[in-house]
Short mmCIF file of C-alpha atoms in Angstrom, two decimals:
data_model
loop_
_atom_site.label_atom_id
_atom_site.label_comp_id
_atom_site.label_asym_id
_atom_site.label_seq_id
_atom_site.Cartn_x
_atom_site.Cartn_y
_atom_site.Cartn_z
CA MET A 3 188.99 -55.85 199.62
CA THR A 4 191.41 -53.86 201.69
CA LEU A 5 194.94 -54.59 202.74
CA ASP A 6 196.77 -53.54 205.84
CA ALA A 7 199.46 -50.96 205.07
CA SER A 8 202.12 -53.23 206.54
CA ALA A 9 201.19 -55.97 204.06
CA THR A 10 201.18 -53.81 200.93
CA LEU A 11 203.71 -54.42 198.18
CA GLU A 12 205.25 -51.08 197.16
CA VAL A 13 205.99 -51.45 193.44
CA ASP A 14 207.40 -48.00 192.63
CA PRO A 15 210.18 -48.12 195.24
CA LEU A 16 211.10 -51.56 193.91
CA ILE A 17 211.44 -50.50 190.27
CA ASP A 18 212.98 -47.12 191.15
CA ASN A 19 215.74 -48.67 193.24
CA PRO A 20 218.92 -48.76 191.09
CA ALA A 21 220.04 -51.82 193.05
CA THR A 22 217.12 -53.78 191.57
CA ARG A 23 218.53 -55.19 188.33
CA ILE A 24 216.29 -58.21 187.70
CA ILE A 25 212.58 -58.76 188.36
CA VAL A 26 211.30 -62.29 187.76
CA CYS A 27 207.52 -62.68 187.35
CA CYS A 28 206.51 -66.25 188.11
CA GLY A 29 203.22 -68.01 188.58
CA SER A 30 200.89 -70.53 187.02
CA GLY A 31 199.46 -70.04 183.54
CA GLY A 32 196.55 -67.73 182.78
CA VAL A 33 196.95 -65.31 185.69
CA GLY A 34 198.22 -62.28 183.76
CA LYS A 35 201.92 -62.91 184.23
CA THR A 36 202.97 -61.62 180.80
CA THR A 37 200.81 -58.50 181.14
CA THR A 38 202.22 -57.84 184.61
CA ALA A 39 205.80 -58.13 183.33
CA ALA A 40 205.05 -55.79 180.42
CA ALA A 41 203.30 -53.25 182.66
CA LEU A 42 206.26 -53.25 185.05
CA GLY A 43 208.59 -52.69 182.11
CA VAL A 44 206.56 -49.75 180.80
CA ARG A 45 206.27 -48.12 184.22
CA ALA A 46 209.97 -48.56 185.04
CA ALA A 47 210.99 -47.14 181.65
CA GLU A 48 208.70 -44.14 182.01
CA ARG A 49 210.18 -43.50 185.43
CA GLY A 50 213.64 -43.21 183.89
CA ARG A 51 215.14 -46.68 183.73
CA LYS A 52 216.52 -48.52 180.71
CA VAL A 53 214.51 -51.75 180.69
CA VAL A 54 214.33 -54.95 178.68
CA VAL A 55 211.40 -57.34 179.04
CA LEU A 56 212.09 -60.99 178.22
CA THR A 57 208.95 -63.03 177.58
CA ILE A 58 208.54 -66.72 176.89
CA ASP A 59 204.84 -66.35 175.99
CA PRO A 60 204.34 -67.40 172.32
CA ALA A 61 200.88 -65.77 172.09
CA ARG A 62 202.32 -62.50 170.65
CA ARG A 63 200.23 -60.42 173.06
CA LEU A 64 203.26 -58.60 174.40
CA ALA A 65 204.39 -57.51 170.95
CA GLN A 66 200.92 -56.33 170.03
CA SER A 67 200.44 -54.34 173.23
CA MET A 68 203.77 -52.60 172.66
CA GLY A 69 203.05 -51.72 169.06
CA ILE A 70 205.66 -54.12 167.63
CA ASP A 71 204.84 -56.36 164.67
CA SER A 72 206.70 -59.29 166.20
CA LEU A 73 209.29 -60.15 168.81
CA ASP A 74 212.26 -62.44 168.38
CA ASN A 75 215.48 -63.39 170.12
CA THR A 76 216.89 -59.85 169.75
CA PRO A 77 215.74 -56.98 172.01
CA ARG A 78 213.66 -54.43 170.08
CA ARG A 79 213.11 -50.82 171.10
CA VAL A 80 209.52 -49.96 172.02
CA LYS A 81 208.28 -46.62 170.68
CA GLY A 82 205.87 -44.36 172.51
CA ILE A 83 207.53 -44.52 175.92
CA GLU A 84 207.13 -41.23 177.79
CA GLY A 85 209.94 -39.86 179.91
CA ASP A 86 213.70 -40.29 179.88
CA GLY A 87 213.87 -44.09 180.05
CA GLU A 88 213.93 -46.76 177.37
CA LEU A 89 212.01 -49.97 176.93
CA HIS A 90 213.11 -52.95 174.87
CA ALA A 91 211.27 -56.24 174.48
CA MET A 92 212.14 -59.68 173.20
CA MET A 93 210.64 -63.17 172.98
CA LEU A 94 212.75 -66.22 173.72
CA ASP A 95 213.61 -68.37 170.73
CA MET A 96 214.62 -71.57 172.47
CA LYS A 97 216.47 -73.22 169.60
CA ARG A 98 218.14 -70.01 168.45
CA THR A 99 219.47 -69.41 171.97
CA PHE A 100 220.91 -72.93 172.06
CA ASP A 101 222.49 -72.33 168.63
CA GLU A 102 224.02 -69.07 169.87
CA ILE A 103 225.65 -70.93 172.77
CA VAL A 104 227.19 -73.42 170.36
CA GLU A 105 228.37 -70.69 167.98
CA SER A 106 229.95 -68.65 170.76
CA HIS A 107 231.78 -71.57 172.43
CA ALA A 108 233.04 -73.55 169.43
CA ASP A 109 235.09 -72.80 166.34
CA ALA A 110 233.25 -72.52 163.03
CA GLN A 111 233.92 -76.10 161.88
CA ARG A 112 232.92 -77.69 165.16
CA ALA A 113 229.88 -75.43 165.51
CA ARG A 114 228.65 -76.44 162.06
CA ALA A 115 229.10 -80.13 162.90
CA ILE A 116 227.04 -79.69 166.08
CA LEU A 117 224.26 -77.60 164.53
CA GLU A 118 223.78 -80.09 161.68
CA ASN A 119 223.80 -83.14 163.95
CA PRO A 120 220.35 -84.83 164.19
CA PHE A 121 220.87 -85.66 167.85
CA TYR A 122 221.57 -82.00 168.64
CA GLN A 123 218.56 -80.85 166.59
CA SER A 124 216.27 -83.12 168.61
CA LEU A 125 217.86 -82.03 171.86
CA SER A 126 217.66 -78.30 171.14
CA ALA A 127 214.07 -78.45 169.89
CA GLY A 128 212.32 -80.84 172.21
CA PHE A 129 214.25 -82.11 175.22
CA ALA A 130 212.31 -81.70 178.47
CA GLY A 131 213.47 -78.60 180.29
CA THR A 132 215.26 -77.01 177.34
CA GLN A 133 212.88 -74.02 177.21
CA GLU A 134 213.34 -73.26 180.90
CA TYR A 135 217.10 -73.72 180.65
CA MET A 136 217.35 -71.41 177.64
CA ALA A 137 215.25 -68.78 179.41
CA MET A 138 217.83 -68.70 182.17
CA GLU A 139 220.68 -68.77 179.63
CA LYS A 140 219.20 -65.73 177.91
CA LEU A 141 218.81 -63.98 181.26
CA GLY A 142 222.49 -64.63 181.97
CA GLN A 143 223.45 -63.26 178.56
CA LEU A 144 221.39 -60.09 179.04
CA ARG A 145 222.80 -59.46 182.51
CA ALA A 146 226.38 -60.04 181.30
CA ARG A 147 225.96 -57.39 178.61
CA ASP A 148 225.21 -54.80 181.34
CA GLU A 149 223.30 -52.77 178.75
CA TRP A 150 220.07 -52.38 180.72
CA ASP A 151 219.33 -50.98 184.17
CA LEU A 152 216.53 -53.48 184.70
CA ILE A 153 215.64 -56.87 183.21
CA VAL A 154 212.05 -58.07 183.65
CA VAL A 155 211.57 -61.79 183.04
CA ASP A 156 208.24 -63.40 182.23
CA THR A 157 208.92 -67.02 183.16
CA PRO A 158 207.61 -69.98 181.14
CA PRO A 159 204.13 -71.23 182.00
CA SER A 160 204.94 -74.43 183.82
CA ARG A 161 202.51 -76.93 185.31
CA SER A 162 205.09 -78.03 187.85
CA ALA A 163 205.59 -74.55 189.28
CA LEU A 164 209.23 -73.52 189.42
CA ASP A 165 210.63 -75.86 186.78
CA PHE A 166 212.77 -73.04 185.47
CA LEU A 167 214.77 -73.13 188.70
CA ASP A 168 215.49 -76.85 188.25
CA ALA A 169 216.08 -76.77 184.50
CA PRO A 170 219.62 -75.33 184.43
CA GLY A 171 220.93 -77.97 186.78
CA ARG A 172 218.88 -80.72 185.15
CA LEU A 173 220.03 -79.98 181.60
CA GLY A 174 223.56 -79.27 182.77
CA SER A 175 223.67 -82.64 184.51
CA PHE A 176 222.40 -84.31 181.37
CA LEU A 177 224.95 -82.72 179.10
CA ASP A 178 228.02 -83.20 181.25
CA GLY A 179 226.98 -86.12 183.42
CA THR A 180 226.25 -89.81 183.60
CA PHE A 181 223.55 -89.83 180.96
CA ILE A 182 225.91 -88.89 178.12
CA LYS A 183 228.38 -91.51 179.34
CA LEU A 184 225.56 -94.05 179.31
CA LEU A 185 224.82 -93.28 175.68
CA MET A 186 228.49 -93.35 174.74
CA ALA A 187 229.07 -96.75 176.34
CA PRO A 188 227.42 -98.85 173.61
CA ALA A 189 229.38 -97.03 170.92
CA LYS A 190 232.56 -98.17 172.63
CA MET A 191 231.27 -101.71 173.29
CA GLY A 192 229.84 -102.37 169.83
CA GLY A 193 227.92 -105.46 168.70
CA ARG A 194 224.62 -106.81 169.99
CA ALA A 195 225.59 -106.34 173.59
CA GLY A 196 226.15 -102.67 172.88
CA MET A 197 222.76 -102.31 171.17
CA LYS A 198 221.04 -104.05 174.07
CA PHE A 199 222.73 -101.66 176.48
CA LEU A 200 221.68 -98.76 174.26
CA ASN A 201 218.04 -99.79 174.40
CA VAL A 202 218.16 -99.71 178.21
CA GLY A 203 219.53 -96.19 178.09
CA MET A 204 217.08 -95.04 175.44
CA SER A 205 214.10 -96.07 177.58
CA MET A 206 214.99 -93.13 179.81
CA MET A 207 214.82 -90.54 177.05
CA THR A 208 212.00 -88.27 175.98
CA GLY A 209 209.63 -89.16 173.16
CA THR A 210 211.43 -86.93 170.69
CA LEU A 211 214.80 -88.62 171.16
CA GLY A 212 213.19 -92.02 171.56
CA LYS A 213 212.16 -91.96 167.89
CA LEU A 214 215.83 -92.04 166.87
CA LEU A 215 216.84 -95.66 167.37
CA GLY A 216 219.44 -98.02 166.04
CA GLY A 217 222.90 -97.67 164.58
CA GLN A 218 222.24 -94.22 163.11
CA LEU A 219 221.53 -92.90 166.58
CA LEU A 220 224.80 -94.35 167.82
CA ARG A 221 226.71 -92.53 165.10
CA ASP A 222 224.80 -89.29 165.77
CA VAL A 223 225.54 -89.53 169.50
CA GLN A 224 229.20 -90.25 168.86
CA THR A 225 229.49 -87.26 166.54
CA PHE A 226 227.56 -85.02 168.91
CA VAL A 227 229.55 -85.95 172.00
CA ALA A 228 232.86 -85.68 170.17
CA ALA A 229 231.98 -82.19 168.93
CA MET A 230 230.48 -81.02 172.25
CA ASP A 231 233.10 -82.60 174.50
CA THR A 232 234.84 -79.33 175.38
CA MET A 233 231.51 -77.53 175.93
CA PHE A 234 229.81 -79.80 178.46
CA GLY A 235 231.48 -78.23 181.47
CA GLY A 236 230.40 -74.80 180.28
CA PHE A 237 226.73 -75.69 180.61
CA ARG A 238 227.21 -76.63 184.23
CA THR A 239 229.26 -73.50 184.94
CA ARG A 240 226.70 -71.18 183.39
CA ALA A 241 223.84 -73.00 185.09
CA ASP A 242 225.49 -72.47 188.47
CA ALA A 243 226.23 -68.81 187.66
CA THR A 244 222.62 -68.15 186.65
CA TYR A 245 221.35 -69.83 189.80
CA ARG A 246 223.58 -67.59 191.92
CA LEU A 247 222.36 -64.59 189.94
CA LEU A 248 218.77 -65.46 190.84
CA GLN A 249 219.74 -65.57 194.53
CA ALA A 250 221.61 -62.25 194.42
CA PRO A 251 220.28 -59.16 196.26
CA GLY A 252 219.71 -57.33 192.96
CA THR A 253 217.06 -59.88 191.95
CA ALA A 254 213.40 -59.68 193.03
CA PHE A 255 210.77 -62.33 192.47
CA LEU A 256 207.12 -61.41 192.07
CA VAL A 257 204.60 -64.22 192.32
CA VAL A 258 201.56 -63.43 190.16
CA ALA A 259 198.18 -65.00 190.90
CA ALA A 260 194.47 -64.48 190.41
CA PRO A 261 192.13 -64.28 193.43
CA GLU A 262 191.01 -67.87 192.89
CA ARG A 263 191.52 -70.93 195.05
CA ASP A 264 193.66 -72.96 192.64
CA ALA A 265 195.80 -69.98 191.58
CA LEU A 266 196.50 -68.97 195.18
CA ARG A 267 197.28 -72.57 196.10
CA GLU A 268 199.91 -72.54 193.35
CA ALA A 269 201.13 -69.14 194.58
CA ALA A 270 201.57 -70.57 198.08
CA TYR A 271 203.72 -73.36 196.64
CA PHE A 272 205.81 -70.79 194.74
CA VAL A 273 206.36 -68.81 197.93
CA GLN A 274 207.45 -71.90 199.84
CA ARG A 275 209.75 -73.06 197.06
CA LEU A 276 211.40 -69.65 196.67
CA ALA A 277 212.03 -69.56 200.40
CA ALA A 278 213.55 -73.04 200.29
CA GLU A 279 215.83 -72.02 197.40
CA GLU A 280 216.76 -68.77 199.19
CA MET A 281 215.43 -66.68 196.31
CA PRO A 282 214.56 -63.04 197.15
CA LEU A 283 210.77 -62.71 197.11
CA ALA A 284 209.43 -59.15 196.79
CA GLY A 285 205.79 -60.08 197.13
CA LEU A 286 202.57 -61.28 195.54
CA VAL A 287 200.71 -59.52 192.72
CA LEU A 288 197.04 -60.42 193.04
CA ASN A 289 195.70 -59.80 189.58
CA ARG A 290 192.19 -59.10 188.24
CA VAL A 291 190.60 -58.33 191.58
CA HIS A 292 186.93 -57.41 191.28
CA GLY A 293 185.37 -54.44 193.02
CA SER A 294 182.14 -52.48 193.22
CA GLY A 295 181.23 -48.83 193.59
CA ALA A 296 178.19 -49.86 195.62
CA ALA A 297 179.83 -52.24 198.05
CA ARG A 298 177.71 -50.94 200.94
CA LEU A 299 174.71 -52.70 199.40
CA SER A 300 175.14 -56.31 200.46
CA ALA A 301 174.19 -59.29 198.34
CA GLU A 302 171.43 -60.20 200.81
CA ARG A 303 169.81 -56.73 200.71
CA ALA A 304 170.09 -56.58 196.92
CA LEU A 305 168.34 -59.96 196.54
CA ALA A 306 165.64 -58.97 199.02
CA ALA A 307 164.97 -55.75 197.11
CA ALA A 308 164.79 -57.68 193.83
CA GLU A 309 162.21 -60.06 195.34
CA ASN A 310 160.15 -57.12 196.58
CA LEU A 311 160.13 -55.65 193.10
CA ASP A 312 159.07 -58.98 191.60
CA GLU A 313 156.19 -59.27 194.07
CA GLY A 314 155.08 -55.66 193.75
CA ARG A 315 156.06 -54.73 197.34
CA ILE A 316 157.75 -51.45 196.54
CA VAL A 317 157.27 -47.79 197.32
CA ASP A 318 154.96 -46.20 194.71
CA GLN A 319 157.08 -43.38 193.35
CA ARG A 320 153.98 -41.50 192.13
CA SER A 321 152.00 -41.51 195.36
CA GLY A 322 154.81 -41.90 197.87
CA LYS A 323 152.96 -44.78 199.55
CA THR A 324 154.06 -48.30 200.24
CA GLY A 325 152.18 -51.31 198.97
CA VAL A 326 150.68 -52.67 195.79
CA ARG A 327 149.72 -49.87 193.44
CA ASP A 328 146.12 -49.12 192.56
CA ALA A 329 146.03 -49.44 188.80
CA THR A 330 143.01 -47.09 188.63
CA GLY A 331 144.55 -44.33 190.72
CA ALA A 332 146.14 -42.37 187.90
CA SER A 333 145.69 -38.57 187.88
CA PRO A 334 143.99 -36.82 184.94
CA GLU A 335 147.38 -35.70 183.68
CA SER A 336 148.80 -39.21 183.80
CA PRO A 337 149.06 -41.53 180.80
CA PRO A 338 146.48 -44.32 180.58
CA ALA A 339 146.73 -46.71 183.49
CA ASP A 340 147.62 -49.78 181.41
CA GLU A 341 150.44 -47.92 179.64
CA THR A 342 151.80 -46.52 182.93
CA ASP A 343 151.68 -49.88 184.65
CA HIS A 344 153.45 -51.56 181.73
CA THR A 345 156.27 -48.96 181.80
CA ASP A 346 156.60 -49.18 185.56
CA ARG A 347 156.65 -52.95 185.46
CA THR A 348 159.38 -52.97 182.81
CA THR A 349 161.43 -50.56 184.95
CA GLU A 350 160.94 -52.76 187.98
CA GLN A 351 162.04 -55.85 186.08
CA LEU A 352 165.19 -54.11 184.84
CA THR A 353 165.92 -52.83 188.34
CA ALA A 354 165.42 -56.30 189.81
CA GLY A 355 167.79 -57.73 187.22
CA LEU A 356 170.45 -55.15 188.06
CA LEU A 357 170.04 -55.87 191.77
CA ARG A 358 170.60 -59.58 191.11
CA LEU A 359 173.72 -58.80 189.05
CA HIS A 360 174.99 -56.68 191.91
CA ALA A 361 174.30 -59.53 194.34
CA GLU A 362 176.33 -61.90 192.15
CA ARG A 363 179.19 -59.37 192.04
CA MET A 364 179.15 -59.04 195.82
CA GLN A 365 179.26 -62.82 196.17
CA VAL A 366 182.32 -62.90 193.87
CA LEU A 367 183.95 -60.20 196.02
CA ALA A 368 183.26 -62.17 199.19
CA ARG A 369 184.71 -65.35 197.66
CA GLU A 370 187.86 -63.51 196.52
CA GLN A 371 188.20 -62.00 200.00
CA ARG A 372 188.06 -65.43 201.61
CA THR A 373 190.67 -66.92 199.27
CA ARG A 374 193.03 -63.98 199.81
CA ASP A 375 192.54 -64.15 203.58
CA ARG A 376 193.45 -67.84 203.57
CA PHE A 377 196.67 -67.07 201.69
CA THR A 378 197.67 -64.17 203.96
CA ALA A 379 196.89 -66.22 207.05
CA LEU A 380 199.35 -68.86 205.84
CA HIS A 381 201.94 -66.32 204.59
CA PRO A 382 201.57 -63.10 206.61
CA GLU A 383 205.16 -62.17 205.72
CA VAL A 384 204.38 -61.80 202.00
CA ALA A 385 203.58 -58.27 200.85
CA VAL A 386 200.62 -58.08 198.47
CA ALA A 387 199.65 -55.71 195.67
CA GLN A 388 196.16 -56.22 194.31
CA VAL A 389 195.37 -55.09 190.79
CA PRO A 390 191.73 -54.23 190.05
CA ALA A 391 190.39 -55.85 186.90
CA LEU A 392 190.13 -53.76 183.77
CA PRO A 393 186.83 -53.78 181.83
CA GLY A 394 188.57 -55.17 178.70
CA ASP A 395 191.73 -56.81 177.43
CA VAL A 396 195.05 -54.98 177.41
CA HIS A 397 196.13 -54.40 173.81
CA ASP A 398 198.26 -51.24 173.81
CA LEU A 399 200.64 -49.09 175.85
CA ALA A 400 197.74 -47.17 177.40
CA GLY A 401 196.38 -50.43 178.80
CA LEU A 402 199.79 -51.39 180.16
CA ARG A 403 200.06 -47.96 181.80
CA ALA A 404 196.68 -48.50 183.41
CA ILE A 405 197.87 -51.83 184.81
CA GLY A 406 201.06 -50.11 186.03
CA ASP A 407 199.00 -47.46 187.81
CA ARG A 408 196.94 -50.13 189.51
CA LEU A 409 200.11 -51.98 190.51
CA ALA A 410 201.52 -48.81 192.05
CA THR A 411 198.39 -48.31 194.17
CA GLY A 412 197.97 -52.01 194.87
CA GLY A 413 197.05 -51.64 198.50
CA GLY A 414 193.90 -49.64 197.83
CA ASP A 415 190.26 -50.58 197.60
CA PRO A 416 189.35 -51.81 194.11
CA ALA A 417 185.98 -50.10 194.20
CA GLY A 418 184.66 -49.49 190.75
CA ALA A 419 186.87 -52.14 189.18
CA ALA A 420 185.43 -54.25 186.45
#
């Protein structure tokens, strides 16, 4: 594949620009989003910036690739970075982040009452959208500290695309809106009528909260709301501030995808949604692009050559003549005819097999080209960096550097890629 120069995403100018303070890597699951975020962090740090990478991926791959035993809710310095910059990494702890919000916005007695409340424990651990909301909360906290030149965010894998954009407003509306009032109403009404009203409200809740029914839930809700009353408005305020931060000029979104139909369909939705939300899109990272060092040999010619080998229609390398070999035409210096023919036939079979593998690779390349062309035809304004596939998994800093190098030259031909 090749890209027009005008459509190439220039990664190094993006990460070198001191005005770029936040890079958000978004995309569907399984497309190399976490690896891309880590590779950007390594490259930016080794080019002189002080970087923190925030991941929401619980698979521990980021920690392993950076030589860290484990990541938690506190940024940890990554050793082995070359150059004058620094790299820190952290993994979102959803519940711990929620606890930190409570502890920082309530006095000790009220904070303890909230943290020990069963309703709060269910909310902080399992309410729909909490992970996405806390990812944005943590981003806001990191940016407010102004300790890092660049924050790279690996967004949560989300089946409904950009849920993390909706989550702050959704959870904020829940905590300071009509839903809490709905739950508080039966506590004020009391009696059977109140319980009946409660059941109507509870039918709207998630499965985790739905398990907590009856009078005990009423008491837990009352205690929770009473303790959190002064904090509800803060959730909305911070949600709005984080949303504005994502729209700010210092933020850049990178949509990460694989050169596959479903992944690029999701990427197209991301691009459209970001445009609708007025989020600054830097471009598309097309990950794990296949290439070949023998791209001039088409799939059709490779298959035809393999068939010729199978049928014996091949140039006789010993005599220089075309056609089926004469098994009795060996020279006096040659090995016995049956041994020579057996060796030649084995070589031909191996060569035919390699030609068929090459044909399959060229068919994959053609399919990836078509899917990319469909995306660029629909979104010609989106700059693209294509990252040739590595022969193995990324498991250390050297692998992340290799990905960073490929990102930086993302407009080139991936010939020779795995």
